[in-house]
Coordinates of C-alpha atoms in Angstrom, one line a residue:
X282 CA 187.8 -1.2 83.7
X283 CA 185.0 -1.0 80.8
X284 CA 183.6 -4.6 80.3
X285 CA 181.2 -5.0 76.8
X286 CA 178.4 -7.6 77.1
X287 CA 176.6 -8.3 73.9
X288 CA 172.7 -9.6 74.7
X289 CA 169.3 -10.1 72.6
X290 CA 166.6 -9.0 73.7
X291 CA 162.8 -7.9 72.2
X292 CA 162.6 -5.0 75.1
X293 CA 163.4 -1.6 74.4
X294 CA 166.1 0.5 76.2
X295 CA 164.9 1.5 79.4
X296 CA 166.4 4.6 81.4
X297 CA 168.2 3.4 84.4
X298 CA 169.6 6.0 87.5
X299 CA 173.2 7.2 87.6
X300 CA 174.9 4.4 90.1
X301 CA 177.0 5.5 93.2
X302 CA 179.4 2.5 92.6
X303 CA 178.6 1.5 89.0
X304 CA 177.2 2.9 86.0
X305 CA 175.2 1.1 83.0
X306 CA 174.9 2.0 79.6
X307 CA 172.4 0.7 77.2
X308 CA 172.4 1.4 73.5
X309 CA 170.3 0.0 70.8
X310 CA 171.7 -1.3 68.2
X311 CA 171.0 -2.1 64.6
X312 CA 172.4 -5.0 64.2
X313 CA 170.7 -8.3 64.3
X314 CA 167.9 -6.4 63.0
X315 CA 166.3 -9.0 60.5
X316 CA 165.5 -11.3 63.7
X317 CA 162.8 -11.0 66.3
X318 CA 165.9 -10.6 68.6
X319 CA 167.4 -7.1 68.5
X320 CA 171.1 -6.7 70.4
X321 CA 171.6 -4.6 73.2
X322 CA 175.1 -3.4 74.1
X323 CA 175.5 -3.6 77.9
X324 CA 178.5 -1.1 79.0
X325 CA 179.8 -1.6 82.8
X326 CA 181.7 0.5 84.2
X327 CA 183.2 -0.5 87.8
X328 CA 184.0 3.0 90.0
X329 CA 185.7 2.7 92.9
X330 CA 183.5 2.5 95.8
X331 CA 183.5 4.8 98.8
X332 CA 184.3 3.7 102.2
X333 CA 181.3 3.6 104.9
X334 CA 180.8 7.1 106.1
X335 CA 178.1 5.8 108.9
X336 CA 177.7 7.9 112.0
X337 CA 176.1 7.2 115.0
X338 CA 173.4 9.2 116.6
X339 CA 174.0 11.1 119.4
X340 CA 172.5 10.0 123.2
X341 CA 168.9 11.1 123.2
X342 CA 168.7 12.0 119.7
X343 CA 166.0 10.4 117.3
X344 CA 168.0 8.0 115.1
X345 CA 168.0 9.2 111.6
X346 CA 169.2 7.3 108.4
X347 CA 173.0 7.2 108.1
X348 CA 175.3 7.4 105.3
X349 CA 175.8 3.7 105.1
X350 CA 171.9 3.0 105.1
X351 CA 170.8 5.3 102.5
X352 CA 173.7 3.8 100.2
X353 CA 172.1 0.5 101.0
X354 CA 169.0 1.4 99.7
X355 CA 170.2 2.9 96.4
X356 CA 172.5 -0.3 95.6
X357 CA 169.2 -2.2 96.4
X358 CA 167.1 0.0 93.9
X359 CA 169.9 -0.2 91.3
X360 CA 170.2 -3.8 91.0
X361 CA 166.3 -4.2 91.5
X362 CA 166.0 -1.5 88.7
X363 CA 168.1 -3.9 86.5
X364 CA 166.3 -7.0 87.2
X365 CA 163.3 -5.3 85.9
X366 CA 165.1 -6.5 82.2
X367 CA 164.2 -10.1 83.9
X368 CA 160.8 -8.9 83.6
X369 CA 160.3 -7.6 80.2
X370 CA 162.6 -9.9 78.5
X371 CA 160.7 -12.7 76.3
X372 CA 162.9 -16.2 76.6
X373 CA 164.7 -16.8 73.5
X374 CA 163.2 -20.7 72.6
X375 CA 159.9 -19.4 72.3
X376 CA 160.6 -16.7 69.9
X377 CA 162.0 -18.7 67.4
X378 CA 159.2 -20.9 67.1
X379 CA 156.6 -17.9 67.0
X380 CA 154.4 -18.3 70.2
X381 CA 152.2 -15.3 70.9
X382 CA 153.0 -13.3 74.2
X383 CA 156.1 -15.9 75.3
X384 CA 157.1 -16.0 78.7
X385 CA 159.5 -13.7 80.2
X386 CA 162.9 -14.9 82.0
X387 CA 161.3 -13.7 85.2
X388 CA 157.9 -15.7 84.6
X389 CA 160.4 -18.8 83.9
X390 CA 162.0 -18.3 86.8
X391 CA 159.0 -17.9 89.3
X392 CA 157.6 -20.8 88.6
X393 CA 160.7 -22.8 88.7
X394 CA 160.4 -21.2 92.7
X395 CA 157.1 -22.5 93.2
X396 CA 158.5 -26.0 92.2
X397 CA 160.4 -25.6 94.9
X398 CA 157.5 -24.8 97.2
X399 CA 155.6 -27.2 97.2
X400 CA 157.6 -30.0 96.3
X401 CA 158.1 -33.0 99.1
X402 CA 161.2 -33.1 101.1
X403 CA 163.8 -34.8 99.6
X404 CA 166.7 -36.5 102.2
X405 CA 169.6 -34.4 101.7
X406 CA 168.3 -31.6 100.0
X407 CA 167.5 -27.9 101.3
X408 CA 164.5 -26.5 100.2
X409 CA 164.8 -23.4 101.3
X410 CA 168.5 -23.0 98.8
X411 CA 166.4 -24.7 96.0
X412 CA 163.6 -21.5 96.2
X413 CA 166.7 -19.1 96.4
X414 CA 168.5 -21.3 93.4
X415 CA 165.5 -21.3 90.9
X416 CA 165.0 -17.2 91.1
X417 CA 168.7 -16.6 90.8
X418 CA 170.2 -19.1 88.4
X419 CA 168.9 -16.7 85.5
X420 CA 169.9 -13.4 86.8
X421 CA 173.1 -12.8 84.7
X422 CA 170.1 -12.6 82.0
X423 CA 168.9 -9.3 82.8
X424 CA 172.3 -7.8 80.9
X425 CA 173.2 -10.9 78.4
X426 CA 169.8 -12.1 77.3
X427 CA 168.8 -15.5 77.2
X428 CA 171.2 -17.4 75.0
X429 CA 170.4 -20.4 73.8
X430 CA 171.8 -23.4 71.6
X431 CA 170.6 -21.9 68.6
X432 CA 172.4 -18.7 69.1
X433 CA 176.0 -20.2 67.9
X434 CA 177.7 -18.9 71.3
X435 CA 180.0 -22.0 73.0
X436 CA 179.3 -23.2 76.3
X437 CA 182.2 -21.4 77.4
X438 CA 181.9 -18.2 76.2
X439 CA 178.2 -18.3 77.6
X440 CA 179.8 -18.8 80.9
X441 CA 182.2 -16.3 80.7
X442 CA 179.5 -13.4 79.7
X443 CA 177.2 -14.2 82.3
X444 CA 180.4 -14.7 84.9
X445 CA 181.2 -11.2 84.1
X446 CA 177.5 -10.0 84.1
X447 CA 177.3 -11.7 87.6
X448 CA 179.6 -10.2 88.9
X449 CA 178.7 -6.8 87.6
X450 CA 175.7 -7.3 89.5
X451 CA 177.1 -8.4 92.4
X452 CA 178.9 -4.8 92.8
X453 CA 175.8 -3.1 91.9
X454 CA 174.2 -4.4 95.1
X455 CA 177.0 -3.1 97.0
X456 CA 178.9 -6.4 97.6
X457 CA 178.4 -7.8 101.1
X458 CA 176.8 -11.1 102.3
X459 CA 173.9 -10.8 99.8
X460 CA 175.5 -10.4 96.6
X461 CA 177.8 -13.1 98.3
X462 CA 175.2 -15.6 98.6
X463 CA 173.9 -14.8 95.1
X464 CA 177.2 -15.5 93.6
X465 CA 177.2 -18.4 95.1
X466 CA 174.0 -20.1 94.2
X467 CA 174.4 -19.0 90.8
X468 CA 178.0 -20.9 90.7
X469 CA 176.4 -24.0 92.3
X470 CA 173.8 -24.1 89.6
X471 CA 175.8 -23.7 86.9
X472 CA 178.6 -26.2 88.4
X473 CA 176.1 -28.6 89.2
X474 CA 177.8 -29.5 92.4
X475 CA 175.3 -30.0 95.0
X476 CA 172.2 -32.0 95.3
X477 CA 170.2 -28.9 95.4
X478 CA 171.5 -27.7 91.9
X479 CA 170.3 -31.2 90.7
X480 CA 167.0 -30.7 91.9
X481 CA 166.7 -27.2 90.2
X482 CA 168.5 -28.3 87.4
X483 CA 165.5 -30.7 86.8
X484 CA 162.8 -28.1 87.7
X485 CA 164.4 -26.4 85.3
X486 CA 163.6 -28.7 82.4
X487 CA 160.5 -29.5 83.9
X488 CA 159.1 -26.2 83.6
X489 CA 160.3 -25.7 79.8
X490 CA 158.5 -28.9 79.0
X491 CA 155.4 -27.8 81.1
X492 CA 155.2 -24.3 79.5
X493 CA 156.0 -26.6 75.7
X494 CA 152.9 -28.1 76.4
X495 CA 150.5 -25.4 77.8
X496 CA 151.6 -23.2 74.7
X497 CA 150.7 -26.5 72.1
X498 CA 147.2 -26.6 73.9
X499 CA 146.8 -23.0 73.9
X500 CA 147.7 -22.2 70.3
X501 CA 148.0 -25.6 68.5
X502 CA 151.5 -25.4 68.2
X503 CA 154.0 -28.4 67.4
X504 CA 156.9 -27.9 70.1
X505 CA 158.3 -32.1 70.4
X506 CA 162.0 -30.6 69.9
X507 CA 161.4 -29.2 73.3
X508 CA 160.5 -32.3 74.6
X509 CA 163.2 -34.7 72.7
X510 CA 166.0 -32.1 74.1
X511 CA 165.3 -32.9 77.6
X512 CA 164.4 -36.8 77.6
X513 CA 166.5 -38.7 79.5
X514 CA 168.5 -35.7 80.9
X515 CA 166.6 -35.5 84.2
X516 CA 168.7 -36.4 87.8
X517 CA 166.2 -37.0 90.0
X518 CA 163.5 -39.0 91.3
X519 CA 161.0 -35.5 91.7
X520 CA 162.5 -34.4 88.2
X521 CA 161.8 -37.9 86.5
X522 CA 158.6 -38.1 87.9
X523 CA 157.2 -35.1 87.0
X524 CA 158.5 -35.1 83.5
X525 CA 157.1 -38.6 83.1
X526 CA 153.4 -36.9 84.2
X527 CA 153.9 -33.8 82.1
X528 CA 154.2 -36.2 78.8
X529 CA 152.0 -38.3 79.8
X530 CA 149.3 -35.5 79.9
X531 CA 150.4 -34.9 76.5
X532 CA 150.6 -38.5 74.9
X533 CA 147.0 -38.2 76.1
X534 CA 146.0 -35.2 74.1
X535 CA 147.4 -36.4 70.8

């Protein structure tokens, strides 16, 4: 089964290695070529996947790597090798408002994990699955781009591209209890459905209006639509708070 998934991104087409259980194909294309966006075309294709051909080592004999290991280690490469998109993919908002050298999904992301570090413990809540939740909830990024409001694209067919992306994902790591727990974080965030999401769903905001603000101070830029599109939108106590400092620290400046 062919699945077509239609991203922006500024990055050019990087190379990636034939897949034992999956194989990517990315073409530029012209279109969308008047914006700082260009489109990528993202072919999957899903190939059946070959069963576990692990043997044991004889008695006495130096263990060497088996069949089943070695094909760990490639789906790890291949799906690591596609998150490098993650890396080199500027997020969408800040393009459109013309900030020099924006932020990539990745750097986004990372810091949105060391939210999770170091904030308090919160009654109920895992920090631990927050950390894991904050540099997943983005992955499905590295093959649709980061869509936004402004791109036109309904909620729903947002979700149904990045399902699909996930997924593809998912298989590229070779299934098992890690693309498992993956999948499953990513669902919870975009759900909503547990406390944790909440939290990160906040850090979430709470880094965008961070990064709004470093970027006005650093090149005198006017981003308040960042910061009117979150008020009042936060869940939590830690989200609230730390929103309420971040403009604060702002109000000051102006």
């Amino acid at each position: 089964v062919n699945r077509v998934f239609f991203c922006k991104s500024l990055s050019l087409v990087f190379l990636v290695p034939s897949f034992t259980r999956s194989h990517i194909r990315f073409t530029y294309s012209a279109a969308g070529a008047s914006s700082p966006n260009r489109a990528i075309h993202c072919m999957a294709s899903d190939s059946p996947q070959s069963g576990d051909g692990s043997v044991s080592s004889p008695p006495n004999v130096a263990a060497v790597p088996s069949s089943s290991s070695s094909s760990s280690a490639s789906s790890a490469i291949d799906f690591l090798s596609l998150c490098t998109r993650l890396k080199t993919t500027p997020r969408a908002g800040w393009i459109k408002r013309d900030v020099k050298d924006p932020e990539s999904i990745a750097d986004h992301m990372y810091r949105m994990g060391l939210m999770a570090l170091i904030s308090s413990d919160i009654p109920g809540v895992n920090r631990d699955k927050c950390m894991k939740m904050a540099i997943v909830h983005d992955i499905a990024e590295a093959i649709v781009g980061d869509i936004t409001p402004s791109c036109g694209i309904s909620k729903e067919e947002k979700n149904r591209r990045e399902s699909e992306a996930l997924e593809h994902m998912c298989k590229l790591l070779g299934g098992g209890e890690r693309a498992k727990e993956i999948a499953e974080l990513w669902r919870e965030y975009e759900e909503n459905s547990s406390p944790e999401a909440k939290v990160v769903k906040d850090f979430d905001k709470v880094e965008l209006i961070l990064q709004a603000l470093e970027y006005e101070q650093d090149q005198g830029k006017d981003l308040e639509e960042f910061f009117q599109s979150t008020a009042g939108k936060f869940q939590t106590n830690i989200g609230k708070a730390w929103a309420s400092e971040i403009v604060s620290r702002r109000r000051k400046q102006h």
